[in-house]
């Protein structure tokens, strides 16, 4: 499975429902995607799964919204499984970066 497909499915099957259930008021402000790596371009395969490969997604929020929701979002994201569809991260240290919350100046 390609990393982009894995991450997309992980977000829609696991991440989005959990965020919607726990903190639905943040949904209008979320921008979600992948922050980097070969999986963003579909250039990963069964052989080229290097660091930063596993189920996850990044969330971007404007600074004031991030300040308002970061603690609750972090709690929800930390509760998500570290394995999905039999795929996981190389190690626990790497898994802590599976779902970062990033700041953006403006979401269009």
PDB file of N, CA and C in Angstrom:
ATOM      1  N   UNK A   1       0.845  -1.174   0.000  1.00  0.00           N
ATOM      2  CA  UNK A   1       0.000   0.000   0.000  1.00  0.00           C
ATOM      3  C   UNK A   1       0.894   1.242   0.000  1.00  0.00           C
ATOM      4  N   UNK A   2       0.517   2.203  -0.786  1.00  0.00           N
ATOM      5  CA  UNK A   2       1.228   3.478  -0.824  1.00  0.00           C
ATOM      6  C   UNK A   2       0.945   4.264   0.460  1.00  0.00           C
ATOM      7  N   UNK A   3       1.950   5.007   0.917  1.00  0.00           N
ATOM      8  CA  UNK A   3       1.804   5.779   2.140  1.00  0.00           C
ATOM      9  C   UNK A   3       0.705   6.816   2.061  1.00  0.00           C
ATOM     10  N   UNK A   4       0.556   7.465   0.917  1.00  0.00           N
ATOM     11  CA  UNK A   4      -0.483   8.475   0.755  1.00  0.00           C
ATOM     12  C   UNK A   4      -1.866   7.857   0.943  1.00  0.00           C
ATOM     13  N   UNK A   5      -2.079   6.684   0.360  1.00  0.00           N
ATOM     14  CA  UNK A   5      -3.365   5.994   0.510  1.00  0.00           C
ATOM     15  C   UNK A   5      -3.596   5.560   1.960  1.00  0.00           C
ATOM     16  N   UNK A   6      -2.539   5.055   2.587  1.00  0.00           N
ATOM     17  CA  UNK A   6      -2.636   4.635   3.985  1.00  0.00           C
ATOM     18  C   UNK A   6      -3.019   5.814   4.877  1.00  0.00           C
ATOM     19  N   UNK A   7      -2.348   6.936   4.696  1.00  0.00           N
ATOM     20  CA  UNK A   7      -2.605   8.112   5.532  1.00  0.00           C
ATOM     21  C   UNK A   7      -3.995   8.686   5.288  1.00  0.00           C
ATOM     22  N   UNK A   8      -4.404   8.724   4.051  1.00  0.00           N
ATOM     23  CA  UNK A   8      -5.744   9.231   3.718  1.00  0.00           C
ATOM     24  C   UNK A   8      -6.818   8.355   4.361  1.00  0.00           C
ATOM     25  N   UNK A   9      -6.667   7.059   4.225  1.00  0.00           N
ATOM     26  CA  UNK A   9      -7.640   6.138   4.795  1.00  0.00           C
ATOM     27  C   UNK A   9      -7.623   6.214   6.326  1.00  0.00           C
ATOM     28  N   UNK A  10      -6.426   6.329   6.912  1.00  0.00           N
ATOM     29  CA  UNK A  10      -6.301   6.457   8.362  1.00  0.00           C
ATOM     30  C   UNK A  10      -7.029   7.715   8.858  1.00  0.00           C
ATOM     31  N   UNK A  11      -6.859   8.818   8.151  1.00  0.00           N
ATOM     32  CA  UNK A  11      -7.542  10.053   8.559  1.00  0.00           C
ATOM     33  C   UNK A  11      -9.054   9.884   8.493  1.00  0.00           C
ATOM     34  N   UNK A  12      -9.579   9.405   7.365  1.00  0.00           N
ATOM     35  CA  UNK A  12     -11.031   9.329   7.205  1.00  0.00           C
ATOM     36  C   UNK A  12     -11.678   8.214   8.032  1.00  0.00           C
ATOM     37  N   UNK A  13     -10.957   7.122   8.269  1.00  0.00           N
ATOM     38  CA  UNK A  13     -11.520   6.014   9.051  1.00  0.00           C
ATOM     39  C   UNK A  13     -11.345   6.194  10.553  1.00  0.00           C
ATOM     40  N   UNK A  14     -10.236   6.806  10.969  1.00  0.00           N
ATOM     41  CA  UNK A  14      -9.898   6.860  12.392  1.00  0.00           C
ATOM     42  C   UNK A  14      -9.817   8.298  12.911  1.00  0.00           C
ATOM     43  N   UNK A  15      -8.991   9.127  12.292  1.00  0.00           N
ATOM     44  CA  UNK A  15      -8.730  10.474  12.794  1.00  0.00           C
ATOM     45  C   UNK A  15      -9.936  11.390  12.756  1.00  0.00           C
ATOM     46  N   UNK A  16     -10.531  11.534  11.581  1.00  0.00           N
ATOM     47  CA  UNK A  16     -11.673  12.439  11.430  1.00  0.00           C
ATOM     48  C   UNK A  16     -12.831  12.068  12.353  1.00  0.00           C
ATOM     49  N   UNK A  17     -13.251  10.792  12.404  1.00  0.00           N
ATOM     50  CA  UNK A  17     -14.362  10.458  13.303  1.00  0.00           C
ATOM     51  C   UNK A  17     -14.056  10.768  14.770  1.00  0.00           C
ATOM     52  N   UNK A  18     -12.814  10.533  15.182  1.00  0.00           N
ATOM     53  CA  UNK A  18     -12.441  10.784  16.579  1.00  0.00           C
ATOM     54  C   UNK A  18     -12.437  12.286  16.879  1.00  0.00           C
ATOM     55  N   UNK A  19     -11.885  13.085  15.970  1.00  0.00           N
ATOM     56  CA  UNK A  19     -11.893  14.538  16.161  1.00  0.00           C
ATOM     57  C   UNK A  19     -13.332  15.051  16.167  1.00  0.00           C
ATOM     58  N   UNK A  20     -14.138  14.569  15.234  1.00  0.00           N
ATOM     59  CA  UNK A  20     -15.546  14.994  15.140  1.00  0.00           C
ATOM     60  C   UNK A  20     -16.311  14.647  16.409  1.00  0.00           C
ATOM     61  N   UNK A  21     -16.027  13.500  16.975  1.00  0.00           N
ATOM     62  CA  UNK A  21     -16.706  13.069  18.202  1.00  0.00           C
ATOM     63  C   UNK A  21     -16.248  13.876  19.421  1.00  0.00           C
ATOM     64  N   UNK A  22     -14.945  14.099  19.533  1.00  0.00           N
ATOM     65  CA  UNK A  22     -14.377  14.709  20.743  1.00  0.00           C
ATOM     66  C   UNK A  22     -14.404  16.242  20.734  1.00  0.00           C
ATOM     67  N   UNK A  23     -14.078  16.864  19.590  1.00  0.00           N
ATOM     68  CA  UNK A  23     -14.023  18.335  19.523  1.00  0.00           C
ATOM     69  C   UNK A  23     -14.564  18.826  18.173  1.00  0.00           C
ATOM     70  N   UNK A  24     -15.852  18.646  17.945  1.00  0.00           N
ATOM     71  CA  UNK A  24     -16.443  19.015  16.654  1.00  0.00           C
ATOM     72  C   UNK A  24     -16.311  20.506  16.327  1.00  0.00           C
ATOM     73  N   UNK A  25     -16.179  21.344  17.336  1.00  0.00           N
ATOM     74  CA  UNK A  25     -16.091  22.786  17.093  1.00  0.00           C
ATOM     75  C   UNK A  25     -14.812  23.191  16.362  1.00  0.00           C
ATOM     76  N   UNK A  26     -13.802  22.321  16.299  1.00  0.00           N
ATOM     77  CA  UNK A  26     -12.559  22.654  15.601  1.00  0.00           C
ATOM     78  C   UNK A  26     -12.639  22.341  14.104  1.00  0.00           C
ATOM     79  N   UNK A  27     -13.585  21.535  13.689  1.00  0.00           N
ATOM     80  CA  UNK A  27     -13.637  21.052  12.301  1.00  0.00           C
ATOM     81  C   UNK A  27     -13.611  22.157  11.239  1.00  0.00           C
ATOM     82  N   UNK A  28     -14.322  23.269  11.407  1.00  0.00           N
ATOM     83  CA  UNK A  28     -14.291  24.293  10.349  1.00  0.00           C
ATOM     84  C   UNK A  28     -12.916  24.943  10.155  1.00  0.00           C
ATOM     85  N   UNK A  29     -12.022  24.761  11.110  1.00  0.00           N
ATOM     86  CA  UNK A  29     -10.726  25.427  11.060  1.00  0.00           C
ATOM     87  C   UNK A  29      -9.575  24.530  10.601  1.00  0.00           C
ATOM     88  N   UNK A  30      -9.826  23.246  10.440  1.00  0.00           N
ATOM     89  CA  UNK A  30      -8.764  22.289  10.128  1.00  0.00           C
ATOM     90  C   UNK A  30      -8.347  22.314   8.660  1.00  0.00           C
ATOM     91  N   UNK A  31      -7.049  22.234   8.459  1.00  0.00           N
ATOM     92  CA  UNK A  31      -6.485  21.886   7.155  1.00  0.00           C
ATOM     93  C   UNK A  31      -5.643  20.650   7.437  1.00  0.00           C
ATOM     94  N   UNK A  32      -5.848  19.589   6.672  1.00  0.00           N
ATOM     95  CA  UNK A  32      -5.202  18.312   6.959  1.00  0.00           C
ATOM     96  C   UNK A  32      -4.487  17.815   5.719  1.00  0.00           C
ATOM     97  N   UNK A  33      -3.325  17.205   5.914  1.00  0.00           N
ATOM     98  CA  UNK A  33      -2.563  16.638   4.809  1.00  0.00           C
ATOM     99  C   UNK A  33      -1.323  15.964   5.332  1.00  0.00           C
ATOM    100  N   UNK A  34      -0.332  15.821   4.470  1.00  0.00           N
ATOM    101  CA  UNK A  34       0.966  15.275   4.863  1.00  0.00           C
ATOM    102  C   UNK A  34       1.993  16.383   4.747  1.00  0.00           C
ATOM    103  N   UNK A  35       2.899  16.421   5.703  1.00  0.00           N
ATOM    104  CA  UNK A  35       3.867  17.505   5.752  1.00  0.00           C
ATOM    105  C   UNK A  35       5.108  17.314   4.912  1.00  0.00           C
ATOM    106  N   UNK A  36       5.367  16.132   4.429  1.00  0.00           N
ATOM    107  CA  UNK A  36       6.560  15.903   3.627  1.00  0.00           C
ATOM    108  C   UNK A  36       6.864  14.424   3.505  1.00  0.00           C
ATOM    109  N   UNK A  37       7.869  14.136   2.713  1.00  0.00           N
ATOM    110  CA  UNK A  37       8.275  12.748   2.515  1.00  0.00           C
ATOM    111  C   UNK A  37       7.828  12.221   1.168  1.00  0.00           C
ATOM    112  N   UNK A  38       8.463  11.133   0.783  1.00  0.00           N
ATOM    113  CA  UNK A  38       8.181  10.559  -0.537  1.00  0.00           C
ATOM    114  C   UNK A  38       6.745  10.083  -0.676  1.00  0.00           C
ATOM    115  N   UNK A  39       6.103   9.716   0.447  1.00  0.00           N
ATOM    116  CA  UNK A  39       4.720   9.248   0.367  1.00  0.00           C
ATOM    117  C   UNK A  39       3.762  10.332  -0.101  1.00  0.00           C
ATOM    118  N   UNK A  40       4.130  11.603   0.084  1.00  0.00           N
ATOM    119  CA  UNK A  40       3.274  12.705  -0.376  1.00  0.00           C
ATOM    120  C   UNK A  40       3.125  12.718  -1.889  1.00  0.00           C
ATOM    121  N   UNK A  41       4.107  12.185  -2.561  1.00  0.00           N
ATOM    122  CA  UNK A  41       4.124  12.186  -4.023  1.00  0.00           C
ATOM    123  C   UNK A  41       3.835  10.814  -4.617  1.00  0.00           C
ATOM    124  N   UNK A  42       3.523   9.859  -3.754  1.00  0.00           N
ATOM    125  CA  UNK A  42       3.277   8.507  -4.229  1.00  0.00           C
ATOM    126  C   UNK A  42       4.535   7.798  -4.673  1.00  0.00           C
ATOM    127  N   UNK A  43       5.698   8.249  -4.190  1.00  0.00           N
ATOM    128  CA  UNK A  43       6.973   7.665  -4.606  1.00  0.00           C
ATOM    129  C   UNK A  43       7.469   6.572  -3.665  1.00  0.00           C
ATOM    130  N   UNK A  44       6.661   6.143  -2.747  1.00  0.00           N
ATOM    131  CA  UNK A  44       7.060   5.062  -1.862  1.00  0.00           C
ATOM    132  C   UNK A  44       6.476   3.754  -2.391  1.00  0.00           C
ATOM    133  N   UNK A  45       7.093   2.669  -2.001  1.00  0.00           N
ATOM    134  CA  UNK A  45       6.595   1.348  -2.388  1.00  0.00           C
ATOM    135  C   UNK A  45       6.988   0.364  -1.297  1.00  0.00           C
ATOM    136  N   UNK A  46       6.860  -0.919  -1.561  1.00  0.00           N
ATOM    137  CA  UNK A  46       7.168  -1.939  -0.571  1.00  0.00           C
ATOM    138  C   UNK A  46       8.626  -1.889  -0.122  1.00  0.00           C
ATOM    139  N   UNK A  47       9.513  -1.382  -0.966  1.00  0.00           N
ATOM    140  CA  UNK A  47      10.938  -1.344  -0.647  1.00  0.00           C
ATOM    141  C   UNK A  47      11.352  -0.001  -0.051  1.00  0.00           C
ATOM    142  N   UNK A  48      10.786   1.085  -0.523  1.00  0.00           N
ATOM    143  CA  UNK A  48      11.275   2.410  -0.147  1.00  0.00           C
ATOM    144  C   UNK A  48      10.502   3.061   1.005  1.00  0.00           C
ATOM    145  N   UNK A  49      10.187   2.281   2.005  1.00  0.00           N
ATOM    146  CA  UNK A  49       9.540   2.821   3.202  1.00  0.00           C
ATOM    147  C   UNK A  49      10.635   3.186   4.196  1.00  0.00           C
ATOM    148  N   UNK A  50      10.977   4.435   4.219  1.00  0.00           N
ATOM    149  CA  UNK A  50      12.032   4.862   5.123  1.00  0.00           C
ATOM    150  C   UNK A  50      11.433   5.540   6.352  1.00  0.00           C
ATOM    151  N   UNK A  51      12.237   6.295   7.060  1.00  0.00           N
ATOM    152  CA  UNK A  51      11.750   7.006   8.241  1.00  0.00           C
ATOM    153  C   UNK A  51      10.569   7.896   7.857  1.00  0.00           C
ATOM    154  N   UNK A  52       9.693   8.109   8.805  1.00  0.00           N
ATOM    155  CA  UNK A  52       8.538   8.950   8.541  1.00  0.00           C
ATOM    156  C   UNK A  52       7.449   8.275   7.737  1.00  0.00           C
ATOM    157  N   UNK A  53       7.467   6.947   7.686  1.00  0.00           N
ATOM    158  CA  UNK A  53       6.448   6.226   6.926  1.00  0.00           C
ATOM    159  C   UNK A  53       5.566   5.471   7.904  1.00  0.00           C
ATOM    160  N   UNK A  54       4.288   5.745   7.849  1.00  0.00           N
ATOM    161  CA  UNK A  54       3.329   5.045   8.690  1.00  0.00           C
ATOM    162  C   UNK A  54       2.019   5.810   8.686  1.00  0.00           C
ATOM    163  N   UNK A  55       1.007   5.275   9.367  1.00  0.00           N
ATOM    164  CA  UNK A  55      -0.299   5.936   9.396  1.00  0.00           C
ATOM    165  C   UNK A  55      -0.233   7.240  10.174  1.00  0.00           C
ATOM    166  N   UNK A  56      -0.644   8.311   9.544  1.00  0.00           N
ATOM    167  CA  UNK A  56      -0.643   9.605  10.212  1.00  0.00           C
ATOM    168  C   UNK A  56      -1.063  10.713   9.268  1.00  0.00           C
ATOM    169  N   UNK A  57      -1.138  11.905   9.802  1.00  0.00           N
ATOM    170  CA  UNK A  57      -1.509  13.085   9.024  1.00  0.00           C
ATOM    171  C   UNK A  57      -1.102  14.305   9.831  1.00  0.00           C
ATOM    172  N   UNK A  58      -0.963  15.418   9.162  1.00  0.00           N
ATOM    173  CA  UNK A  58      -0.634  16.679   9.827  1.00  0.00           C
ATOM    174  C   UNK A  58      -1.866  17.574   9.821  1.00  0.00           C
ATOM    175  N   UNK A  59      -1.984  18.372  10.856  1.00  0.00           N
ATOM    176  CA  UNK A  59      -3.071  19.345  10.968  1.00  0.00           C
ATOM    177  C   UNK A  59      -2.455  20.737  10.995  1.00  0.00           C
ATOM    178  N   UNK A  60      -2.992  21.615  10.167  1.00  0.00           N
ATOM    179  CA  UNK A  60      -2.579  23.017  10.162  1.00  0.00           C
ATOM    180  C   UNK A  60      -3.727  23.862  10.690  1.00  0.00           C
ATOM    181  N   UNK A  61      -3.391  24.812  11.556  1.00  0.00           N
ATOM    182  CA  UNK A  61      -4.367  25.736  12.113  1.00  0.00           C
ATOM    183  C   UNK A  61      -3.760  27.133  12.171  1.00  0.00           C
ATOM    184  N   UNK A  62      -4.600  28.136  12.036  1.00  0.00           N
ATOM    185  CA  UNK A  62      -4.136  29.500  12.247  1.00  0.00           C
ATOM    186  C   UNK A  62      -3.700  29.641  13.703  1.00  0.00           C
ATOM    187  N   UNK A  63      -2.793  30.564  13.974  1.00  0.00           N
ATOM    188  CA  UNK A  63      -2.168  30.691  15.283  1.00  0.00           C
ATOM    189  C   UNK A  63      -3.176  30.801  16.429  1.00  0.00           C
ATOM    190  N   UNK A  64      -4.168  31.670  16.300  1.00  0.00           N
ATOM    191  CA  UNK A  64      -5.122  31.843  17.402  1.00  0.00           C
ATOM    192  C   UNK A  64      -5.989  30.605  17.605  1.00  0.00           C
ATOM    193  N   UNK A  65      -6.331  29.933  16.533  1.00  0.00           N
ATOM    194  CA  UNK A  65      -7.126  28.707  16.632  1.00  0.00           C
ATOM    195  C   UNK A  65      -6.267  27.583  17.225  1.00  0.00           C
ATOM    196  N   UNK A  66      -5.003  27.532  16.804  1.00  0.00           N
ATOM    197  CA  UNK A  66      -4.093  26.525  17.351  1.00  0.00           C
ATOM    198  C   UNK A  66      -3.974  26.700  18.865  1.00  0.00           C
ATOM    199  N   UNK A  67      -3.815  27.923  19.307  1.00  0.00           N
ATOM    200  CA  UNK A  67      -3.704  28.199  20.745  1.00  0.00           C
ATOM    201  C   UNK A  67      -4.962  27.730  21.476  1.00  0.00           C
ATOM    202  N   UNK A  68      -6.097  27.961  20.872  1.00  0.00           N
ATOM    203  CA  UNK A  68      -7.374  27.610  21.496  1.00  0.00           C
ATOM    204  C   UNK A  68      -7.586  26.098  21.591  1.00  0.00           C
ATOM    205  N   UNK A  69      -7.199  25.346  20.556  1.00  0.00           N
ATOM    206  CA  UNK A  69      -7.554  23.927  20.484  1.00  0.00           C
ATOM    207  C   UNK A  69      -6.387  22.948  20.628  1.00  0.00           C
ATOM    208  N   UNK A  70      -5.167  23.424  20.692  1.00  0.00           N
ATOM    209  CA  UNK A  70      -4.018  22.519  20.637  1.00  0.00           C
ATOM    210  C   UNK A  70      -4.025  21.453  21.736  1.00  0.00           C
ATOM    211  N   UNK A  71      -4.326  21.842  22.950  1.00  0.00           N
ATOM    212  CA  UNK A  71      -4.297  20.866  24.046  1.00  0.00           C
ATOM    213  C   UNK A  71      -5.312  19.739  23.813  1.00  0.00           C
ATOM    214  N   UNK A  72      -6.533  20.083  23.427  1.00  0.00           N
ATOM    215  CA  UNK A  72      -7.556  19.061  23.176  1.00  0.00           C
ATOM    216  C   UNK A  72      -7.217  18.222  21.952  1.00  0.00           C
ATOM    217  N   UNK A  73      -6.727  18.874  20.902  1.00  0.00           N
ATOM    218  CA  UNK A  73      -6.332  18.124  19.708  1.00  0.00           C
ATOM    219  C   UNK A  73      -5.191  17.160  20.012  1.00  0.00           C
ATOM    220  N   UNK A  74      -4.209  17.612  20.772  1.00  0.00           N
ATOM    221  CA  UNK A  74      -3.075  16.758  21.118  1.00  0.00           C
ATOM    222  C   UNK A  74      -3.550  15.526  21.869  1.00  0.00           C
ATOM    223  N   UNK A  75      -4.498  15.725  22.810  1.00  0.00           N
ATOM    224  CA  UNK A  75      -5.052  14.605  23.572  1.00  0.00           C
ATOM    225  C   UNK A  75      -5.722  13.593  22.633  1.00  0.00           C
ATOM    226  N   UNK A  76      -6.516  14.091  21.704  1.00  0.00           N
ATOM    227  CA  UNK A  76      -7.209  13.211  20.759  1.00  0.00           C
ATOM    228  C   UNK A  76      -6.208  12.507  19.845  1.00  0.00           C
ATOM    229  N   UNK A  77      -5.270  13.252  19.292  1.00  0.00           N
ATOM    230  CA  UNK A  77      -4.303  12.659  18.369  1.00  0.00           C
ATOM    231  C   UNK A  77      -3.413  11.634  19.066  1.00  0.00           C
ATOM    232  N   UNK A  78      -3.036  11.903  20.298  1.00  0.00           N
ATOM    233  CA  UNK A  78      -2.207  10.950  21.045  1.00  0.00           C
ATOM    234  C   UNK A  78      -2.953   9.663  21.356  1.00  0.00           C
ATOM    235  N   UNK A  79      -4.277   9.716  21.344  1.00  0.00           N
ATOM    236  CA  UNK A  79      -5.070   8.519  21.637  1.00  0.00           C
ATOM    237  C   UNK A  79      -5.291   7.635  20.400  1.00  0.00           C
ATOM    238  N   UNK A  80      -4.933   8.131  19.218  1.00  0.00           N
ATOM    239  CA  UNK A  80      -5.127   7.343  17.993  1.00  0.00           C
ATOM    240  C   UNK A  80      -4.168   6.159  17.981  1.00  0.00           C
ATOM    241  N   UNK A  81      -4.560   5.059  17.355  1.00  0.00           N
ATOM    242  CA  UNK A  81      -3.679   3.886  17.309  1.00  0.00           C
ATOM    243  C   UNK A  81      -2.395   4.166  16.530  1.00  0.00           C
ATOM    244  N   UNK A  82      -1.317   3.539  16.944  1.00  0.00           N
ATOM    245  CA  UNK A  82      -0.020   3.697  16.267  1.00  0.00           C
ATOM    246  C   UNK A  82       0.143   2.687  15.135  1.00  0.00           C
ATOM    247  N   UNK A  83      -0.803   1.750  15.052  1.00  0.00           N
ATOM    248  CA  UNK A  83      -0.827   0.790  13.947  1.00  0.00           C
ATOM    249  C   UNK A  83      -2.208   0.853  13.310  1.00  0.00           C
ATOM    250  N   UNK A  84      -2.218   0.644  11.994  1.00  0.00           N
ATOM    251  CA  UNK A  84      -3.476   0.696  11.255  1.00  0.00           C
ATOM    252  C   UNK A  84      -3.342  -0.206  10.037  1.00  0.00           C
ATOM    253  N   UNK A  85      -4.308  -1.088   9.840  1.00  0.00           N
ATOM    254  CA  UNK A  85      -4.301  -2.043   8.725  1.00  0.00           C
ATOM    255  C   UNK A  85      -3.008  -2.859   8.682  1.00  0.00           C
ATOM    256  N   UNK A  86      -2.438  -3.097   9.850  1.00  0.00           N
ATOM    257  CA  UNK A  86      -1.209  -3.876   9.931  1.00  0.00           C
ATOM    258  C   UNK A  86       0.066  -3.086   9.688  1.00  0.00           C
ATOM    259  N   UNK A  87      -0.054  -1.794   9.432  1.00  0.00           N
ATOM    260  CA  UNK A  87       1.110  -0.933   9.199  1.00  0.00           C
ATOM    261  C   UNK A  87       1.340  -0.070  10.424  1.00  0.00           C
ATOM    262  N   UNK A  88       2.601   0.123  10.755  1.00  0.00           N
ATOM    263  CA  UNK A  88       2.944   0.966  11.889  1.00  0.00           C
ATOM    264  C   UNK A  88       4.219   1.735  11.607  1.00  0.00           C
ATOM    265  N   UNK A  89       4.703   2.407  12.621  1.00  0.00           N
ATOM    266  CA  UNK A  89       5.922   3.204  12.522  1.00  0.00           C
ATOM    267  C   UNK A  89       7.133   2.349  12.855  1.00  0.00           C
ATOM    268  N   UNK A  90       8.299   2.813  12.460  1.00  0.00           N
ATOM    269  CA  UNK A  90       9.535   2.070  12.690  1.00  0.00           C
ATOM    270  C   UNK A  90       9.753   1.829  14.183  1.00  0.00           C
ATOM    271  N   UNK A  91       9.474   2.815  15.001  1.00  0.00           N
ATOM    272  CA  UNK A  91       9.635   2.669  16.445  1.00  0.00           C
ATOM    273  C   UNK A  91       8.759   3.691  17.161  1.00  0.00           C
ATOM    274  N   UNK A  92       8.695   3.561  18.482  1.00  0.00           N
ATOM    275  CA  UNK A  92       7.833   4.446  19.266  1.00  0.00           C
ATOM    276  C   UNK A  92       8.269   5.901  19.198  1.00  0.00           C
ATOM    277  N   UNK A  93       9.567   6.131  19.124  1.00  0.00           N
ATOM    278  CA  UNK A  93      10.063   7.506  19.040  1.00  0.00           C
ATOM    279  C   UNK A  93       9.565   8.182  17.770  1.00  0.00           C
ATOM    280  N   UNK A  94       9.609   7.454  16.669  1.00  0.00           N
ATOM    281  CA  UNK A  94       9.138   7.998  15.401  1.00  0.00           C
ATOM    282  C   UNK A  94       7.619   8.181  15.409  1.00  0.00           C
ATOM    283  N   UNK A  95       6.910   7.281  16.065  1.00  0.00           N
ATOM    284  CA  UNK A  95       5.443   7.332  16.089  1.00  0.00           C
ATOM    285  C   UNK A  95       4.930   8.601  16.765  1.00  0.00           C
ATOM    286  N   UNK A  96       5.711   9.198  17.641  1.00  0.00           N
ATOM    287  CA  UNK A  96       5.251  10.412  18.307  1.00  0.00           C
ATOM    288  C   UNK A  96       5.082  11.581  17.338  1.00  0.00           C
ATOM    289  N   UNK A  97       5.655  11.475  16.142  1.00  0.00           N
ATOM    290  CA  UNK A  97       5.527  12.523  15.134  1.00  0.00           C
ATOM    291  C   UNK A  97       4.480  12.184  14.071  1.00  0.00           C
ATOM    292  N   UNK A  98       3.672  11.156  14.316  1.00  0.00           N
ATOM    293  CA  UNK A  98       2.703  10.687  13.328  1.00  0.00           C
ATOM    294  C   UNK A  98       1.637  11.728  13.005  1.00  0.00           C
ATOM    295  N   UNK A  99       1.239  12.517  13.983  1.00  0.00           N
ATOM    296  CA  UNK A  99       0.158  13.485  13.788  1.00  0.00           C
ATOM    297  C   UNK A  99       0.538  14.835  14.389  1.00  0.00           C
ATOM    298  N   UNK A 100       1.381  15.591  13.715  1.00  0.00           N
ATOM    299  CA  UNK A 100       1.755  16.901  14.254  1.00  0.00           C
ATOM    300  C   UNK A 100       0.643  17.941  14.069  1.00  0.00           C
ATOM    301  N   UNK A 101       0.680  18.946  14.929  1.00  0.00           N
ATOM    302  CA  UNK A 101      -0.216  20.099  14.810  1.00  0.00           C
ATOM    303  C   UNK A 101       0.687  21.280  14.436  1.00  0.00           C
ATOM    304  N   UNK A 102       0.486  21.820  13.261  1.00  0.00           N
ATOM    305  CA  UNK A 102       1.356  22.868  12.735  1.00  0.00           C
ATOM    306  C   UNK A 102       0.600  24.196  12.645  1.00  0.00           C
ATOM    307  N   UNK A 103       1.364  25.254  12.606  1.00  0.00           N
ATOM    308  CA  UNK A 103       0.770  26.591  12.553  1.00  0.00           C
ATOM    309  C   UNK A 103       0.913  27.168  11.156  1.00  0.00           C
ATOM    310  N   UNK A 104      -0.133  27.788  10.681  1.00  0.00           N
ATOM    311  CA  UNK A 104      -0.101  28.460   9.396  1.00  0.00           C
ATOM    312  C   UNK A 104      -0.544  29.901   9.598  1.00  0.00           C
ATOM    313  N   UNK A 105      -0.140  30.752   8.712  1.00  0.00           N
ATOM    314  CA  UNK A 105      -0.537  32.160   8.811  1.00  0.00           C
ATOM    315  C   UNK A 105      -1.987  32.354   8.413  1.00  0.00           C
ATOM    316  N   UNK A 106      -2.420  31.585   7.401  1.00  0.00           N
ATOM    317  CA  UNK A 106      -3.780  31.760   6.912  1.00  0.00           C
ATOM    318  C   UNK A 106      -4.210  30.486   6.173  1.00  0.00           C
ATOM    319  N   UNK A 107      -5.411  30.072   6.406  1.00  0.00           N
ATOM    320  CA  UNK A 107      -5.972  28.939   5.676  1.00  0.00           C
ATOM    321  C   UNK A 107      -6.965  29.496   4.671  1.00  0.00           C
ATOM    322  N   UNK A 108      -6.774  29.177   3.418  1.00  0.00           N
ATOM    323  CA  UNK A 108      -7.675  29.672   2.377  1.00  0.00           C
ATOM    324  C   UNK A 108      -8.786  28.695   2.102  1.00  0.00           C
TER     325      UNK A 108
END
